[in-house]
């Protein structure tokens, strides 16, 4: 059996500037943030990122200047940070190419990519400005081999004559996931909601998975109904405990409300963002020193999920 | 018995919760819609099932989630699924009775904007998070209930960007656009409850909350609204307020202030 174990730095070295990325997770949950911080430290640029409901993991990547284009439905950490601050600032100042879809439309696009289909039909986005106004100009689509020819097509169903919307498939160079358990061979188990991670992985040419726990392949194979991505679809596995902090991982730890609010407040100004990056990304050389910088063992212990809940029912929360 | 005083946020959540009937399937968005759904489940609609786009299906939540992806949405859930199952089989399959949503801007016909403020979408004055599942829920639920703070700037004649379809431009325009779901039934605000006429889909004030008047509503609404049939919203009961404060949001995440 092939051993796909990698160190975090080596995993990040495989991901080239200019690549297209799908990043797993959903708003405040299960994003591969340790791997993304390593990509920022390695000074990657010009990523094209496809997302559904992203949170501050993508916002930080945008703020660090690593992203040239985003196609997404939503960027925010729920009510902890109701508008992702760099998403907002970069679009308002014209520094980021973007295209809006709904979550169901992005789901349909990744599903098409995962199934080897060129497009997918949806009944969503009818009657909305997502079909009337394009974020990307026709010229920029023509220039960019990564972009679909157009955003979406409205058509009459040839069978029922109902109106349907066709959205183009997404196939990315890389899918980056953070999951609860994986084997060294790349067999993936996801606990709690799977979000769109499975479709994103299967719509991608290379899949790199960071995990809370490294588990023997034999152990995962004892309950195959709980495994979500076969190892032949996975190309790299990195063992990174707390690899989604400040986001939560079901059954392992909660999101860190204080840190998400600190991020949100910092990133609202360029100066604040620079200070945040210095303190939590450039100023820490690896995941261990990052975890120390965010409060070390005491803070991480306070986030740990309680048995029977999947989160910490005693966590103190507030809004930004 | 002492009657508890309520805040404008509390009566908005209570009035929204009352729009849910027992046994219905509710698709809830992040923020106040979740409070409304959790309150309904503990009051008059114990058999309503809540679904979340991130994957939680029919939970019995104990703690308030901060987003629809929060692990708290999974407590006591029937299933932990993902976007594929929830959007395809539950929502587009026609199994959602009521979609519960918020929005930054709401116009005369109940269309929502959560994408961008200003006249130029590519160069907005304020960029917002985006649709998320809002456009999907608005198009594909049997009906929607919208929750929003009532301020003139939030209630323009026409939204700057139509993220989520309401009654579009009124009449049968929604049907003509091919949208399969039912459209907005109510907009519940800090001042009252707006509903829509059959056929014309023109808005009217169905009720104004205790402390507010139809005149307040007119002053804070950027479009013409018929208030001639409005009655006073029945005040939140002590039970509704106690459950909201002690059980749904004991941390005061939304209700404080």
Coordinates of C-alpha atoms in Angstrom, one line a residue:
Chain A
X1 CA 0.0 0.0 0.0
X2 CA 1.3 3.4 -1.0
X3 CA 2.3 5.7 1.9
X4 CA 1.2 9.2 1.1
X5 CA 2.3 10.8 4.3
X6 CA 3.9 14.3 4.0
X7 CA 5.2 17.0 6.2
X8 CA 3.2 20.2 6.1
X9 CA 6.0 22.2 4.4
X10 CA 6.4 19.5 1.7
X11 CA 2.7 19.3 1.1
X12 CA 2.6 23.1 0.5
X13 CA 5.6 22.9 -1.8
X14 CA 3.5 20.7 -4.2
X15 CA 1.0 23.5 -4.6
X16 CA 2.1 26.0 -7.2
X17 CA 1.3 29.6 -7.7
X18 CA -1.4 30.2 -10.2
X19 CA -3.1 26.9 -9.3
X20 CA -6.9 26.5 -9.0
X21 CA -8.0 25.4 -5.6
X22 CA -11.1 24.0 -3.8
X23 CA -10.9 24.4 -0.1
X24 CA -13.0 22.1 2.2
X25 CA -15.1 23.1 5.2
X26 CA -18.0 25.5 5.7
X27 CA -18.0 29.0 7.3
X28 CA -16.6 28.4 10.8
X29 CA -15.9 24.6 10.4
X30 CA -13.1 22.3 9.2
X31 CA -11.0 24.4 6.9
X32 CA -7.4 23.3 6.4
X33 CA -6.0 26.5 7.9
X34 CA -2.5 25.2 8.9
X35 CA -1.9 24.2 5.3
X36 CA -3.1 27.6 4.0
X37 CA -0.9 29.5 6.5
X38 CA 2.1 27.5 5.1
X39 CA 1.1 28.5 1.6
X40 CA 1.1 32.1 2.7
X41 CA 4.6 31.7 4.3
X42 CA 5.8 30.1 1.1
X43 CA 4.6 33.2 -0.8
X44 CA 2.2 31.6 -3.3
X45 CA 0.4 33.9 -5.6
X46 CA -2.4 34.1 -8.2
X47 CA -4.6 31.2 -6.9
X48 CA -8.0 30.9 -8.4
X49 CA -10.3 29.7 -5.6
X50 CA -13.7 28.0 -6.0
X51 CA -15.9 27.9 -2.9
X52 CA -19.5 27.7 -1.6
X53 CA -19.7 29.1 1.9
X54 CA -16.2 30.0 2.9
X55 CA -15.0 31.7 6.1
X56 CA -11.9 33.6 7.3
X57 CA -9.6 30.9 5.9
X58 CA -10.2 32.1 2.4
X59 CA -10.4 35.7 3.6
X60 CA -6.9 35.5 5.1
X61 CA -5.6 34.0 1.8
X62 CA -7.1 36.9 -0.1
X63 CA -5.7 39.4 2.5
X64 CA -2.2 37.9 2.2
X65 CA -2.2 38.6 -1.6
X66 CA -2.3 34.9 -2.7
X67 CA -5.5 35.0 -4.7
X68 CA -6.4 36.6 -8.0
X69 CA -9.9 35.3 -8.4
X70 CA -12.7 33.8 -6.4
X71 CA -15.9 32.2 -7.5
X72 CA -18.1 31.7 -4.5
X73 CA -21.5 32.0 -2.8
X74 CA -20.6 33.4 0.6
X75 CA -17.7 34.6 2.7
X76 CA -18.2 35.1 6.4
X77 CA -17.8 33.3 9.7
X78 CA -21.5 33.2 10.4
X79 CA -22.6 35.8 13.0
X80 CA -19.1 35.8 14.5
X81 CA -17.9 37.9 11.6
X82 CA -20.9 38.8 9.3
X83 CA -18.8 40.0 6.3
X84 CA -15.4 38.7 5.6
X85 CA -13.3 41.9 5.8
X86 CA -10.8 41.3 3.0
X87 CA -13.4 39.9 0.7
X88 CA -15.2 43.2 1.2
X89 CA -12.2 45.5 1.0
X90 CA -10.6 43.8 -2.0
X91 CA -13.8 43.9 -4.0
X92 CA -14.7 47.5 -3.1
X93 CA -11.2 48.6 -4.2
X94 CA -11.3 46.5 -7.4
X95 CA -8.3 44.3 -6.4
X96 CA -10.0 40.9 -6.7
X97 CA -11.8 39.3 -9.6
X98 CA -14.9 37.6 -8.4
X99 CA -18.1 35.9 -9.6
X100 CA -21.2 35.3 -7.5
X101 CA -23.2 32.0 -7.5
X102 CA -25.6 30.6 -4.9
X103 CA -24.6 27.7 -2.7
X104 CA -26.8 25.2 -4.6
X105 CA -25.2 26.4 -7.9
X106 CA -21.7 25.9 -6.6
X107 CA -22.7 22.5 -5.3
X108 CA -24.0 21.7 -8.8
X109 CA -20.8 22.9 -10.4
X110 CA -18.6 20.8 -8.2
X111 CA -20.9 17.8 -8.6
X112 CA -20.6 18.1 -12.4
X113 CA -16.8 18.2 -12.1
X114 CA -16.8 15.2 -9.7
X115 CA -19.1 13.2 -12.1
X116 CA -17.1 14.0 -15.3
X117 CA -20.0 16.0 -16.7
X118 CA -19.4 19.4 -18.5
X119 CA -22.4 21.1 -16.7
X120 CA -25.2 20.6 -14.3
X121 CA -28.8 21.7 -14.4
X122 CA -30.4 23.6 -11.4
X123 CA -33.7 25.3 -10.6
X124 CA -31.9 27.8 -8.5
X125 CA -30.8 31.4 -9.4
X126 CA -33.9 31.9 -11.6
X127 CA -35.2 35.4 -11.3
X128 CA -32.0 36.7 -9.6
X129 CA -29.3 39.2 -10.7
X130 CA -26.8 36.3 -10.6
X131 CA -28.2 35.5 -14.1
X132 CA -28.3 39.2 -15.1
X133 CA -24.9 40.6 -13.9
X134 CA -21.5 39.1 -14.3
X135 CA -18.6 39.7 -12.0
X136 CA -16.1 38.7 -14.7
X137 CA -16.1 40.6 -18.0
X138 CA -16.3 38.6 -21.2
X139 CA -12.7 39.8 -22.0
X140 CA -11.3 38.5 -18.8
X141 CA -13.0 35.2 -19.3
X142 CA -11.5 35.0 -22.8
X143 CA -8.0 35.8 -21.4
X144 CA -8.2 33.3 -18.7
X145 CA -7.9 29.6 -19.6
X146 CA -9.2 28.8 -16.0
X147 CA -12.5 30.5 -16.6
X148 CA -15.7 28.9 -18.0
X149 CA -16.8 30.4 -21.3
X150 CA -19.8 32.1 -19.5
X151 CA -21.3 32.2 -16.1
X152 CA -24.5 30.3 -16.6
X153 CA -27.1 29.5 -19.3
X154 CA -30.9 29.8 -19.0
X155 CA -32.7 27.2 -21.2
X156 CA -36.0 25.6 -21.7
X157 CA -35.9 22.0 -20.7
X158 CA -36.3 20.0 -24.0
X159 CA -38.7 17.5 -22.2
X160 CA -40.9 19.6 -19.9
X161 CA -40.4 23.1 -21.4
X162 CA -39.7 24.3 -17.8
X163 CA -36.9 26.8 -17.3
X164 CA -33.7 25.5 -16.1
X165 CA -30.3 27.0 -15.4
X166 CA -27.1 25.2 -16.6
X167 CA -23.9 25.9 -14.6
X168 CA -20.4 25.0 -15.8
X169 CA -18.4 22.1 -14.2
X170 CA -15.5 23.0 -11.9
X171 CA -12.4 20.9 -12.1
X172 CA -9.5 22.2 -9.9
X173 CA -5.8 21.5 -9.8
X174 CA -5.9 20.9 -6.1
X175 CA -8.5 20.2 -3.4
X176 CA -7.3 20.9 0.2
X177 CA -9.3 19.3 3.0
X178 CA -9.1 19.1 6.7
X179 CA -10.8 16.0 8.1
X180 CA -11.1 14.1 11.4
X181 CA -9.4 10.8 10.3
X182 CA -7.3 9.6 7.4
X183 CA -5.0 6.6 6.9
X184 CA -1.4 6.9 5.5
X185 CA -2.7 5.5 2.2
X186 CA -5.3 8.3 2.0
X187 CA -8.6 6.7 3.0
X188 CA -10.7 9.5 4.5
X189 CA -13.3 9.5 7.2
X190 CA -15.4 12.6 7.9
X191 CA -17.5 13.0 11.1
X192 CA -20.4 15.3 11.4
X193 CA -21.6 17.2 8.3
X194 CA -19.5 16.4 5.2
X195 CA -20.3 19.8 3.7
X196 CA -19.2 19.5 0.0
X197 CA -15.8 18.0 0.7
X198 CA -16.4 14.7 -1.1
X199 CA -17.6 16.4 -4.4
X200 CA -14.8 19.0 -4.1
X201 CA -12.2 16.2 -3.7
X202 CA -13.5 14.2 -6.7
X203 CA -13.7 17.3 -8.9
X204 CA -10.0 17.8 -8.3
X205 CA -6.8 16.5 -10.1
X206 CA -4.8 16.3 -6.8
X207 CA -6.2 16.0 -3.3
X208 CA -4.2 16.9 -0.2
X209 CA -5.8 16.0 3.2
X210 CA -4.7 17.2 6.6
X211 CA -6.2 15.3 9.5
X212 CA -6.6 15.4 13.2
X213 CA -5.8 11.7 13.6
X214 CA -3.8 9.4 11.6
X215 CA -5.5 5.9 11.7
X216 CA -4.4 2.5 10.3
X217 CA -6.0 1.7 7.0
X218 CA -7.2 -1.7 8.5
X219 CA -9.0 0.1 11.3
X220 CA -10.9 2.4 8.9
X221 CA -11.8 -0.6 6.7
X222 CA -13.6 -2.3 9.6
X223 CA -16.4 0.3 9.1
X224 CA -16.4 1.1 5.4
X225 CA -19.9 2.8 5.6
X226 CA -18.3 5.6 7.6
X227 CA -15.5 6.4 5.0
X228 CA -16.1 9.1 2.4
X229 CA -13.2 9.3 0.0
X230 CA -11.2 6.3 -1.3
X231 CA -7.5 6.4 -1.1
X232 CA -7.0 6.2 -4.9
X233 CA -8.5 9.7 -5.1
X234 CA -6.1 11.2 -2.5
X235 CA -2.5 12.2 -3.2
X236 CA -1.1 13.5 0.1
X237 CA -1.9 13.1 3.8
X238 CA -0.6 15.3 6.5
X239 CA -1.1 14.8 10.2
X240 CA -1.9 18.2 11.8
X241 CA -3.7 18.2 15.1
X242 CA -5.7 21.5 15.5
X243 CA -5.1 21.9 11.8
X244 CA -8.4 23.8 11.4
X245 CA -8.0 26.3 14.2
X246 CA -9.6 29.0 14.6
X247 CA -12.4 27.0 13.0
X248 CA -14.1 24.0 14.6
X249 CA -13.8 20.2 13.9
X250 CA -16.8 18.2 14.9
X251 CA -16.0 15.7 17.7
X252 CA -12.6 17.3 18.3
X253 CA -12.8 21.0 19.1
X254 CA -15.0 24.0 18.8
X255 CA -14.4 27.2 16.8
X256 CA -12.4 29.8 18.8
X257 CA -14.8 32.8 19.0
X258 CA -12.2 35.1 20.5
X259 CA -9.7 34.4 17.8
X260 CA -12.3 34.7 15.0
X261 CA -13.3 38.1 16.4
X262 CA -9.7 39.1 16.8
X263 CA -9.1 38.2 13.1
X264 CA -12.2 40.0 12.0
X265 CA -11.4 43.2 13.9
X266 CA -7.7 43.0 12.8
X267 CA -8.5 42.5 9.1
X268 CA -10.9 45.4 8.9
X269 CA -7.9 47.7 8.4
X270 CA -4.8 47.1 6.3
X271 CA -2.5 47.9 9.2
X272 CA -4.4 45.5 11.4
X273 CA -4.1 42.8 8.8
X274 CA -0.4 43.3 8.5
X275 CA 0.0 43.0 12.3
X276 CA -2.2 39.8 12.3
X277 CA -0.1 38.2 9.5
X278 CA 3.1 39.1 11.3
X279 CA 1.9 37.7 14.6
X280 CA 0.1 34.5 13.5
X281 CA 1.5 33.6 10.0
X282 CA 5.0 35.0 9.2
X283 CA 6.0 35.3 12.8
X284 CA 5.4 31.6 13.5
X285 CA 7.5 29.0 11.8
X286 CA 5.3 26.0 12.1
X287 CA 2.0 24.7 13.5
X288 CA 3.4 24.1 17.0
X289 CA 4.5 27.8 17.3
X290 CA 1.2 28.9 15.9
X291 CA -0.7 27.0 18.5
X292 CA 1.5 28.6 21.2
X293 CA 0.8 32.0 19.7
X294 CA -3.0 31.5 19.9
X295 CA -2.9 30.6 23.6
X296 CA -1.2 27.3 23.9
X297 CA -2.5 24.3 25.8
X298 CA -4.8 26.2 28.1
X299 CA -6.7 27.8 25.3
X300 CA -6.8 24.7 23.2
X301 CA -8.1 22.6 26.1
X302 CA -10.9 25.1 26.6
X303 CA -12.0 24.5 22.9
X304 CA -12.1 20.7 23.1
X305 CA -15.3 18.9 22.2
X306 CA -17.2 17.2 24.9
X307 CA -18.2 13.6 24.5
X308 CA -21.8 13.2 23.3
X309 CA -21.9 16.8 21.9
X310 CA -19.2 17.0 19.2
X311 CA -18.6 20.6 20.4
X312 CA -17.9 22.3 23.8
X313 CA -21.3 23.1 25.4
X314 CA -19.6 25.4 27.9
X315 CA -17.8 27.5 25.4
X316 CA -18.3 31.3 26.0
X317 CA -19.5 33.0 22.9
X318 CA -20.3 36.5 21.7
X319 CA -20.6 38.4 18.4
X320 CA -18.1 40.8 16.9
Chain B
X1 CA -49.1 37.8 37.2
X2 CA -46.4 40.2 36.1
X3 CA -46.3 40.7 32.3
X4 CA -42.7 40.7 31.0
X5 CA -41.5 43.6 28.9
X6 CA -40.0 42.7 25.5
X7 CA -37.3 44.3 23.2
X8 CA -37.9 44.9 19.5
X9 CA -35.6 42.0 18.7
X10 CA -37.6 39.7 20.9
X11 CA -41.0 40.5 19.4
X12 CA -39.5 40.2 15.9
X13 CA -38.3 36.7 16.7
X14 CA -41.5 35.7 18.5
X15 CA -43.7 37.0 15.6
X16 CA -41.5 35.1 13.1
X17 CA -41.7 31.9 15.2
X18 CA -45.5 32.1 15.0
X19 CA -45.3 31.8 11.2
X20 CA -44.2 28.2 11.6
X21 CA -46.9 25.5 11.9
X22 CA -46.5 22.3 13.8
X23 CA -45.1 19.5 11.6
X24 CA -43.6 21.7 9.0
X25 CA -40.1 21.3 7.5
X26 CA -38.2 24.6 8.1
X27 CA -35.0 25.6 6.3
X28 CA -33.2 28.1 8.5
X29 CA -30.5 30.6 7.7
X30 CA -27.8 32.0 10.0
X31 CA -28.7 34.5 12.7
X32 CA -32.2 35.4 13.9
X33 CA -34.0 32.8 11.7
X34 CA -32.4 30.1 13.8
X35 CA -33.7 31.7 17.0
X36 CA -37.2 31.8 15.5
X37 CA -37.1 28.2 14.4
X38 CA -35.7 27.0 17.8
X39 CA -38.4 29.0 19.6
X40 CA -41.2 27.6 17.5
X41 CA -39.9 24.1 18.1
X42 CA -40.2 24.7 21.9
X43 CA -43.6 26.4 21.8
X44 CA -46.4 25.6 19.4
X45 CA -44.5 23.5 16.8
X46 CA -42.7 20.7 18.7
X47 CA -42.9 18.5 15.6
X48 CA -41.4 20.9 13.1
X49 CA -38.1 19.7 11.6
X50 CA -35.3 22.1 10.9
X51 CA -32.8 21.6 8.1
X52 CA -29.5 23.4 7.5
X53 CA -27.8 23.6 4.2
X54 CA -24.4 22.6 5.6
X55 CA -25.9 19.2 6.3
X56 CA -27.7 18.9 9.6
X57 CA -31.2 17.3 9.1
X58 CA -34.0 17.5 11.8
X59 CA -31.9 18.1 14.9
X60 CA -33.2 18.7 18.5
X61 CA -30.7 21.5 19.2
X62 CA -29.7 22.4 22.8
X63 CA -27.4 25.3 22.1
X64 CA -27.7 28.2 19.7
X65 CA -25.5 27.8 16.5
X66 CA -23.5 30.7 15.3
X67 CA -23.8 29.7 11.7
X68 CA -25.6 27.0 9.7
X69 CA -22.4 25.0 9.7
X70 CA -21.9 25.0 13.5
X71 CA -21.6 21.6 15.2
X72 CA -24.5 22.7 17.4
X73 CA -26.9 22.1 14.5
X74 CA -26.1 18.4 14.7
X75 CA -27.3 17.7 18.3
X76 CA -30.0 15.1 18.3
X77 CA -30.1 15.2 14.4
X78 CA -31.8 12.6 12.3
X79 CA -28.9 12.8 9.8
X80 CA -25.5 14.4 9.3
X81 CA -25.5 15.0 5.5
X82 CA -24.0 17.7 3.3
X83 CA -24.8 20.3 0.7
X84 CA -25.5 17.7 -2.0
X85 CA -28.3 15.9 -0.1
X86 CA -29.9 19.0 1.5
X87 CA -30.0 21.1 -1.7
X88 CA -30.9 18.3 -4.1
X89 CA -33.1 16.0 -2.2
X90 CA -34.7 18.1 0.5
X91 CA -34.9 21.6 -1.0
X92 CA -35.0 21.2 -4.8
X93 CA -37.0 18.0 -4.3
X94 CA -39.8 20.2 -2.9
X95 CA -39.7 19.0 0.8
X96 CA -39.3 22.4 2.5
X97 CA -42.5 24.0 3.7
X98 CA -41.0 27.3 5.0
X99 CA -37.6 29.0 4.3
X100 CA -36.5 31.3 7.2
X101 CA -34.2 34.1 6.0
X102 CA -32.6 37.4 6.7
X103 CA -31.3 40.0 4.3
X104 CA -29.5 43.4 4.2
X105 CA -32.1 45.0 1.8
X106 CA -35.7 44.0 1.1
X107 CA -37.8 45.7 -1.5
X108 CA -41.5 46.2 -2.2
X109 CA -42.0 42.7 -3.6
X110 CA -39.9 40.9 -1.0
X111 CA -36.8 40.5 -3.1
X112 CA -33.6 40.3 -1.0
X113 CA -30.1 41.7 -1.4
X114 CA -27.2 40.1 0.5
X115 CA -24.6 40.7 -2.2
X116 CA -23.7 44.3 -2.8
X117 CA -24.9 47.9 -2.0
X118 CA -24.7 50.7 -4.5
X119 CA -25.5 51.1 -8.2
X120 CA -22.5 49.3 -9.6
X121 CA -22.3 45.6 -8.7
X122 CA -18.7 45.3 -9.9
X123 CA -17.6 48.3 -7.9
X124 CA -20.0 48.3 -4.9
X125 CA -20.1 50.9 -2.1
X126 CA -20.4 48.0 0.3
X127 CA -19.7 44.4 -0.5
X128 CA -21.7 41.9 1.5
X129 CA -21.0 38.2 2.0
X130 CA -23.2 36.9 -0.9
X131 CA -26.1 34.6 -1.4
X132 CA -25.0 31.6 0.5
X133 CA -28.1 29.4 0.3
X134 CA -30.5 32.4 0.4
X135 CA -31.3 32.5 -3.4
X136 CA -31.8 28.7 -3.3
X137 CA -34.2 28.8 -0.3
X138 CA -36.1 31.7 -1.8
X139 CA -36.6 29.9 -5.1
X140 CA -37.3 26.4 -3.9
X141 CA -39.2 26.5 -0.5
X142 CA -43.1 26.3 -0.5
X143 CA -43.0 29.8 1.1
X144 CA -40.5 32.0 2.9
X145 CA -40.5 34.2 6.0
X146 CA -38.0 37.0 6.1
X147 CA -36.7 38.6 9.3
X148 CA -35.2 42.1 9.2
X149 CA -34.7 45.2 11.2
X150 CA -37.1 47.8 10.0
X151 CA -35.1 50.8 8.7
X152 CA -35.8 53.0 5.7
X153 CA -32.4 52.3 4.1
X154 CA -33.1 48.6 4.3
X155 CA -36.5 48.8 2.7
X156 CA -36.0 50.5 -0.7
X157 CA -38.5 50.4 -3.6
X158 CA -36.0 48.2 -5.4
X159 CA -33.0 46.3 -4.1
X160 CA -29.6 47.3 -5.5
X161 CA -28.9 43.7 -6.4
X162 CA -31.5 40.9 -6.5
X163 CA -29.8 38.1 -4.7
X164 CA -32.9 36.1 -3.7
X165 CA -36.2 36.2 -5.6
X166 CA -39.3 37.4 -3.8
X167 CA -42.4 38.3 -6.0
X168 CA -39.9 39.9 -8.5
X169 CA -41.9 42.8 -9.9
X170 CA -45.3 41.7 -8.7
X171 CA -48.3 40.0 -10.4
X172 CA -47.3 36.7 -11.9
X173 CA -43.8 37.7 -12.7
X174 CA -42.3 35.1 -10.4
X175 CA -44.2 32.3 -12.0
X176 CA -43.3 33.6 -15.5
X177 CA -39.6 33.4 -14.5
X178 CA -40.1 29.7 -14.0
X179 CA -39.4 29.7 -10.2
X180 CA -40.9 26.5 -8.8
X181 CA -41.3 27.5 -5.1
X182 CA -44.0 29.7 -3.5
X183 CA -42.5 33.1 -2.6
X184 CA -42.5 35.3 0.5
X185 CA -45.4 34.9 2.9
X186 CA -44.3 37.4 5.5
X187 CA -41.6 39.9 6.3
X188 CA -41.3 40.1 10.1
X189 CA -39.6 43.3 11.3
X190 CA -38.8 45.2 14.4
X191 CA -42.0 47.2 13.8
X192 CA -44.6 44.8 12.4
X193 CA -45.4 42.1 9.9
X194 CA -45.7 42.8 6.1
X195 CA -47.7 40.4 3.9
X196 CA -48.6 40.3 0.2
X197 CA -51.9 40.4 -1.6
X198 CA -52.9 37.5 -3.7
X199 CA -52.7 38.1 -7.5
X200 CA -51.0 41.6 -7.4
X201 CA -48.4 40.6 -4.8
X202 CA -48.5 44.2 -3.5
X203 CA -47.3 44.5 0.1
X204 CA -49.6 45.4 3.0
X205 CA -49.0 45.8 6.7
X206 CA -50.8 42.9 8.5
X207 CA -49.8 43.9 12.0
X208 CA -47.7 46.5 13.9
X209 CA -46.0 45.5 17.1
X210 CA -47.0 47.0 20.5
X211 CA -45.2 50.3 20.8
X212 CA -45.1 50.9 17.0
X213 CA -47.8 52.5 14.9
X214 CA -48.7 52.3 11.2
X215 CA -47.2 55.8 10.8
X216 CA -43.8 54.5 12.2
X217 CA -44.0 51.8 9.6
X218 CA -44.7 54.2 6.7
X219 CA -41.9 56.5 7.9
X220 CA -39.4 53.6 8.0
X221 CA -40.4 52.0 4.7
X222 CA -39.0 53.2 1.3
X223 CA -42.0 52.1 -0.7
X224 CA -45.8 52.6 -0.6
X225 CA -47.4 50.3 1.9
X226 CA -51.1 49.9 2.6
X227 CA -51.7 50.0 6.4
X228 CA -55.5 50.1 6.3
X229 CA -56.1 46.7 7.6
X230 CA -53.2 46.5 10.2
X231 CA -54.0 45.3 13.7
X232 CA -51.7 45.2 16.7
X233 CA -49.5 42.2 17.0
X234 CA -50.4 40.2 20.1
X235 CA -47.6 40.8 22.6
X236 CA -45.1 38.0 23.3
X237 CA -46.4 35.8 26.1
X238 CA -44.4 35.3 29.3
X239 CA -43.8 31.7 28.1
X240 CA -42.4 32.8 24.7
X241 CA -40.1 35.3 26.3
X242 CA -38.9 33.0 29.1
X243 CA -38.1 30.2 26.6
X244 CA -36.4 32.6 24.3
X245 CA -34.2 34.1 27.0
X246 CA -33.5 31.1 29.2
X247 CA -33.5 28.2 26.7
X248 CA -32.9 29.5 23.2
X249 CA -30.3 32.3 23.8
X250 CA -29.3 32.1 27.5
X251 CA -25.9 33.6 26.6
X252 CA -27.6 36.7 25.2
X253 CA -25.7 36.4 21.9
X254 CA -28.5 38.0 19.9
X255 CA -30.9 39.2 22.6
X256 CA -28.5 41.3 24.7
X257 CA -28.7 45.0 23.9

